[in-house]
Tab-separated table of C-alpha atoms in Angstrom:
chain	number	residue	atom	x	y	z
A	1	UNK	CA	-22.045	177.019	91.297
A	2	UNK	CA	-24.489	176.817	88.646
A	3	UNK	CA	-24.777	179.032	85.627
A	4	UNK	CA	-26.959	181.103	84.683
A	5	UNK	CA	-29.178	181.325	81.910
A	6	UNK	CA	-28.142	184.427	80.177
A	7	UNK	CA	-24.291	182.718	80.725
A	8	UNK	CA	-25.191	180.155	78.238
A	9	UNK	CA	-23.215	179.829	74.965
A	10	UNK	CA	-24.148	176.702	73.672
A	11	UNK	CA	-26.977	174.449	73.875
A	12	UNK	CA	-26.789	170.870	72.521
A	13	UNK	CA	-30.302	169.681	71.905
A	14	UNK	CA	-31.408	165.839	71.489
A	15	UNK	CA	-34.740	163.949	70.707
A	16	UNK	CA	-35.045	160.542	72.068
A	17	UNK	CA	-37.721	158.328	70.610
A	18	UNK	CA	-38.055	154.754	71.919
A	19	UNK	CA	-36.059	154.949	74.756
A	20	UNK	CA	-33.480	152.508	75.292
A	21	UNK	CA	-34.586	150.701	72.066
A	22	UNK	CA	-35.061	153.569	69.661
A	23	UNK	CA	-33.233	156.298	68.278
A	24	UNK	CA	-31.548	159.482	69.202
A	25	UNK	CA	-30.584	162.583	67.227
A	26	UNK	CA	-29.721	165.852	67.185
A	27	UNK	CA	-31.306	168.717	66.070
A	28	UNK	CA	-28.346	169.783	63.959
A	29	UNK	CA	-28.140	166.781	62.332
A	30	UNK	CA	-24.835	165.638	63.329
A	31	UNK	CA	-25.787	163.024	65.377
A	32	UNK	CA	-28.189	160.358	64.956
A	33	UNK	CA	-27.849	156.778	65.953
A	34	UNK	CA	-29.697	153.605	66.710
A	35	UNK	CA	-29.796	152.561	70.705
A	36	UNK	CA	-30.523	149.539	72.035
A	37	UNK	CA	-29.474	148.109	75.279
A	38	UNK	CA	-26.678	145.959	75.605
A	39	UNK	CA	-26.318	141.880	75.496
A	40	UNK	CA	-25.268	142.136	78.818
A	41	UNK	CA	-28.536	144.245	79.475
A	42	UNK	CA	-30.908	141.619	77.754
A	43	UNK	CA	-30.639	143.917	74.322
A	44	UNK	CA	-29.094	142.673	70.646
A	45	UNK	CA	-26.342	145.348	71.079
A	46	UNK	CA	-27.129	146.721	67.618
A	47	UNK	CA	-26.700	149.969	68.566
A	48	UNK	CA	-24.822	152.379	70.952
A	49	UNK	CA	-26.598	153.119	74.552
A	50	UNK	CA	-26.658	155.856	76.520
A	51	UNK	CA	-24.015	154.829	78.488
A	52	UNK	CA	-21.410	154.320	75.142
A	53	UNK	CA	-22.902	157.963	74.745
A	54	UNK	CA	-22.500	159.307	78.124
A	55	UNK	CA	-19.029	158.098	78.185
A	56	UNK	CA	-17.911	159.705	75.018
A	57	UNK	CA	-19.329	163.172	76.031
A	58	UNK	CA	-17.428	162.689	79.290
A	59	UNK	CA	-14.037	161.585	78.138
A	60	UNK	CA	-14.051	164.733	75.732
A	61	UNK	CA	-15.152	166.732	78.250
A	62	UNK	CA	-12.234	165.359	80.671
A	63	UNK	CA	-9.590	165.927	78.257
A	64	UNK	CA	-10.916	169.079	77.261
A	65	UNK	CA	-10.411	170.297	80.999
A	66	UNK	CA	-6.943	168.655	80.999
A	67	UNK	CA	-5.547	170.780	78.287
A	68	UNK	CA	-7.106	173.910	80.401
A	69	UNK	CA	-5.224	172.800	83.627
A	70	UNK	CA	-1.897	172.224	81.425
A	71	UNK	CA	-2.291	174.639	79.802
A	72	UNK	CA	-2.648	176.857	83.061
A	73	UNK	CA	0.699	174.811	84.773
A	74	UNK	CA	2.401	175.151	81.523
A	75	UNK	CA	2.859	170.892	81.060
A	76	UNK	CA	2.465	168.956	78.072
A	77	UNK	CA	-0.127	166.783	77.238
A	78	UNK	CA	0.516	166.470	73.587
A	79	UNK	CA	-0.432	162.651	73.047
A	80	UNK	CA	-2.290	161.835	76.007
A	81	UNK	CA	-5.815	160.022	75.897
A	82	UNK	CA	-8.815	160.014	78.321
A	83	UNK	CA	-10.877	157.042	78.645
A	84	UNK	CA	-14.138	156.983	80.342
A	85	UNK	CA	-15.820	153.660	81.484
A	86	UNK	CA	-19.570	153.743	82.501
A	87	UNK	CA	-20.754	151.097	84.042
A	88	UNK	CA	-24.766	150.391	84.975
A	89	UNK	CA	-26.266	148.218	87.727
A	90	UNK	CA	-29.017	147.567	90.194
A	91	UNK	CA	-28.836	149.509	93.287
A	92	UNK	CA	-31.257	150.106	96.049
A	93	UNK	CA	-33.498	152.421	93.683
A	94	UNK	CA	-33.465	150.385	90.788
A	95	UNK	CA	-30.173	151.203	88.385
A	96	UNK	CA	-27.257	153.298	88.762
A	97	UNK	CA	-24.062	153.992	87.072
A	98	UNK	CA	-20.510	154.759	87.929
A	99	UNK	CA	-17.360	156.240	86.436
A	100	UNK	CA	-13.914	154.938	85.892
A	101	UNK	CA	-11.945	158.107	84.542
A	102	UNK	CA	-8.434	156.999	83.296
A	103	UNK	CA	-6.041	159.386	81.637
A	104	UNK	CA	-2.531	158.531	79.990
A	105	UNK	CA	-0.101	161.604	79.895
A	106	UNK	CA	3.544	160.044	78.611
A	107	UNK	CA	5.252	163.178	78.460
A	108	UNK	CA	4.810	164.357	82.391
A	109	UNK	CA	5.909	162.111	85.500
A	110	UNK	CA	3.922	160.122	87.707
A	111	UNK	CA	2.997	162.799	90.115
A	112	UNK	CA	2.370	165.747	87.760
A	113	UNK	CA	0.117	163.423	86.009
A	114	UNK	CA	-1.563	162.188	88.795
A	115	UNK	CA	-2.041	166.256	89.947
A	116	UNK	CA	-3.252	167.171	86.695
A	117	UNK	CA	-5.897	164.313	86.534
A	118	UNK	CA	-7.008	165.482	90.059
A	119	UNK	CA	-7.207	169.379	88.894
A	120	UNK	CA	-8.984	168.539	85.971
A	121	UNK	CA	-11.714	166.294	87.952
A	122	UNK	CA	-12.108	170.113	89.708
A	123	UNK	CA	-12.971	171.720	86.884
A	124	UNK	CA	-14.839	169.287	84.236
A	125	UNK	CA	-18.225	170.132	83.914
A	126	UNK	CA	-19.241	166.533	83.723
A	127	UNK	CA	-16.975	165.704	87.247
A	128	UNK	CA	-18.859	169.030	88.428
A	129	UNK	CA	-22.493	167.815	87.545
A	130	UNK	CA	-22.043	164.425	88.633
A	131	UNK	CA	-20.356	165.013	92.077
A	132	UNK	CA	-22.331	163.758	94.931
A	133	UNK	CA	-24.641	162.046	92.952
A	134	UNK	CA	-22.573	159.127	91.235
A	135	UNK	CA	-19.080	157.040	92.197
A	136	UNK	CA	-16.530	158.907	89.265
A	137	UNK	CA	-13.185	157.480	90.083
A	138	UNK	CA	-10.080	159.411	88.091
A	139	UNK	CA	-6.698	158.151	87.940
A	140	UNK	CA	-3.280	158.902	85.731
A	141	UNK	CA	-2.142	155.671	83.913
C-alpha cells in the first residue's frame, strides 16, 4: 500500500547531470560522485553507476528491515551483513536489472535465518517497490 504524502518523513533528493556519464549529487551535499558506465557496459569504469548505487541503497535498506524483523522475533543479528548484487542486461524492452539479495546471520541457525531473510523481503521498502516489476532473489548464507 502506498503512502501518502502527508506520511512522508524524509525525502532524499538527487540531481543527475549527464546521465550515465556525468555526475550525481545530493542536495545536502553528502553525496556527490562521478558515474560512468561500466567496462563491461562499453564505459572506462571511472566512476560508480547507478547500479553500484542502487545496490548500496538496497542492501542498507535490507538490513535495516532485518534488524526490525529481529528485533520483532527477539534473534540476534549482531554481525550479520547484507549484500546486494544488481545486475543489468538486454531484455525484450531494451535493459533490465535483477537482484541477488544475500544475507549472512552467524549467530541464528539455518532456518531462522532463512525465515528472517524471507520476513524481511516482506517488509523492505526496496523488496516492496520492486515486487512485480524486477527478479529480487533473497537467500540466508
Amino acid at each position: 500500500m502506498p503512502i501518502q504524502s502527508k506520511d512522508v518523513l524524509y525525502t532524499a533528493v538527487a540531481t543527475a547531470e549527464g546521465g550515465r556519464d556525468g555526475r550525481v549529487a545530493t542536495d545536502d551535499g553528502k553525496l556527490d560522485v562521478v558515474v560512468n558506465p561500466p567496462k563491461e557496459m562499453g564505459g572506462n569504469g571511472a566512476g560508480t553507476n547507478p547500479e553500484q548505487l542502487f545496490a548500496a541503497g538496497y542492501s542498507a535498506c535490507f538490513q535495516g528491515a532485518l534488524g526490525v524483523v529481529a528485533r520483532n522475533e527477539g534473534a540476534d543479528i549482531s554481525g550479520s551483513t547484507v549484500t546486494a548484487e544488481v545486475g543489468i542486461g538486454k531484455n525484450d524492452e531494451g535493459f533490465g536489472i535483477l537482484v541477488n539479495i544475500t544475507a549472512k546471520i552467524p549467530n541464528v541457525d539455518a532456518a531462522t535465518a532463512k525465515d528472517l531473510v524471507e520476513k524481511a523481503h516482506q517488509v523492505c521498502p526496496y523488496s516492496k517497490a520492486t515486487r512485480g516489476n524486477i527478479e529480487v532473489n533473497v537467500a540466508a548464507a
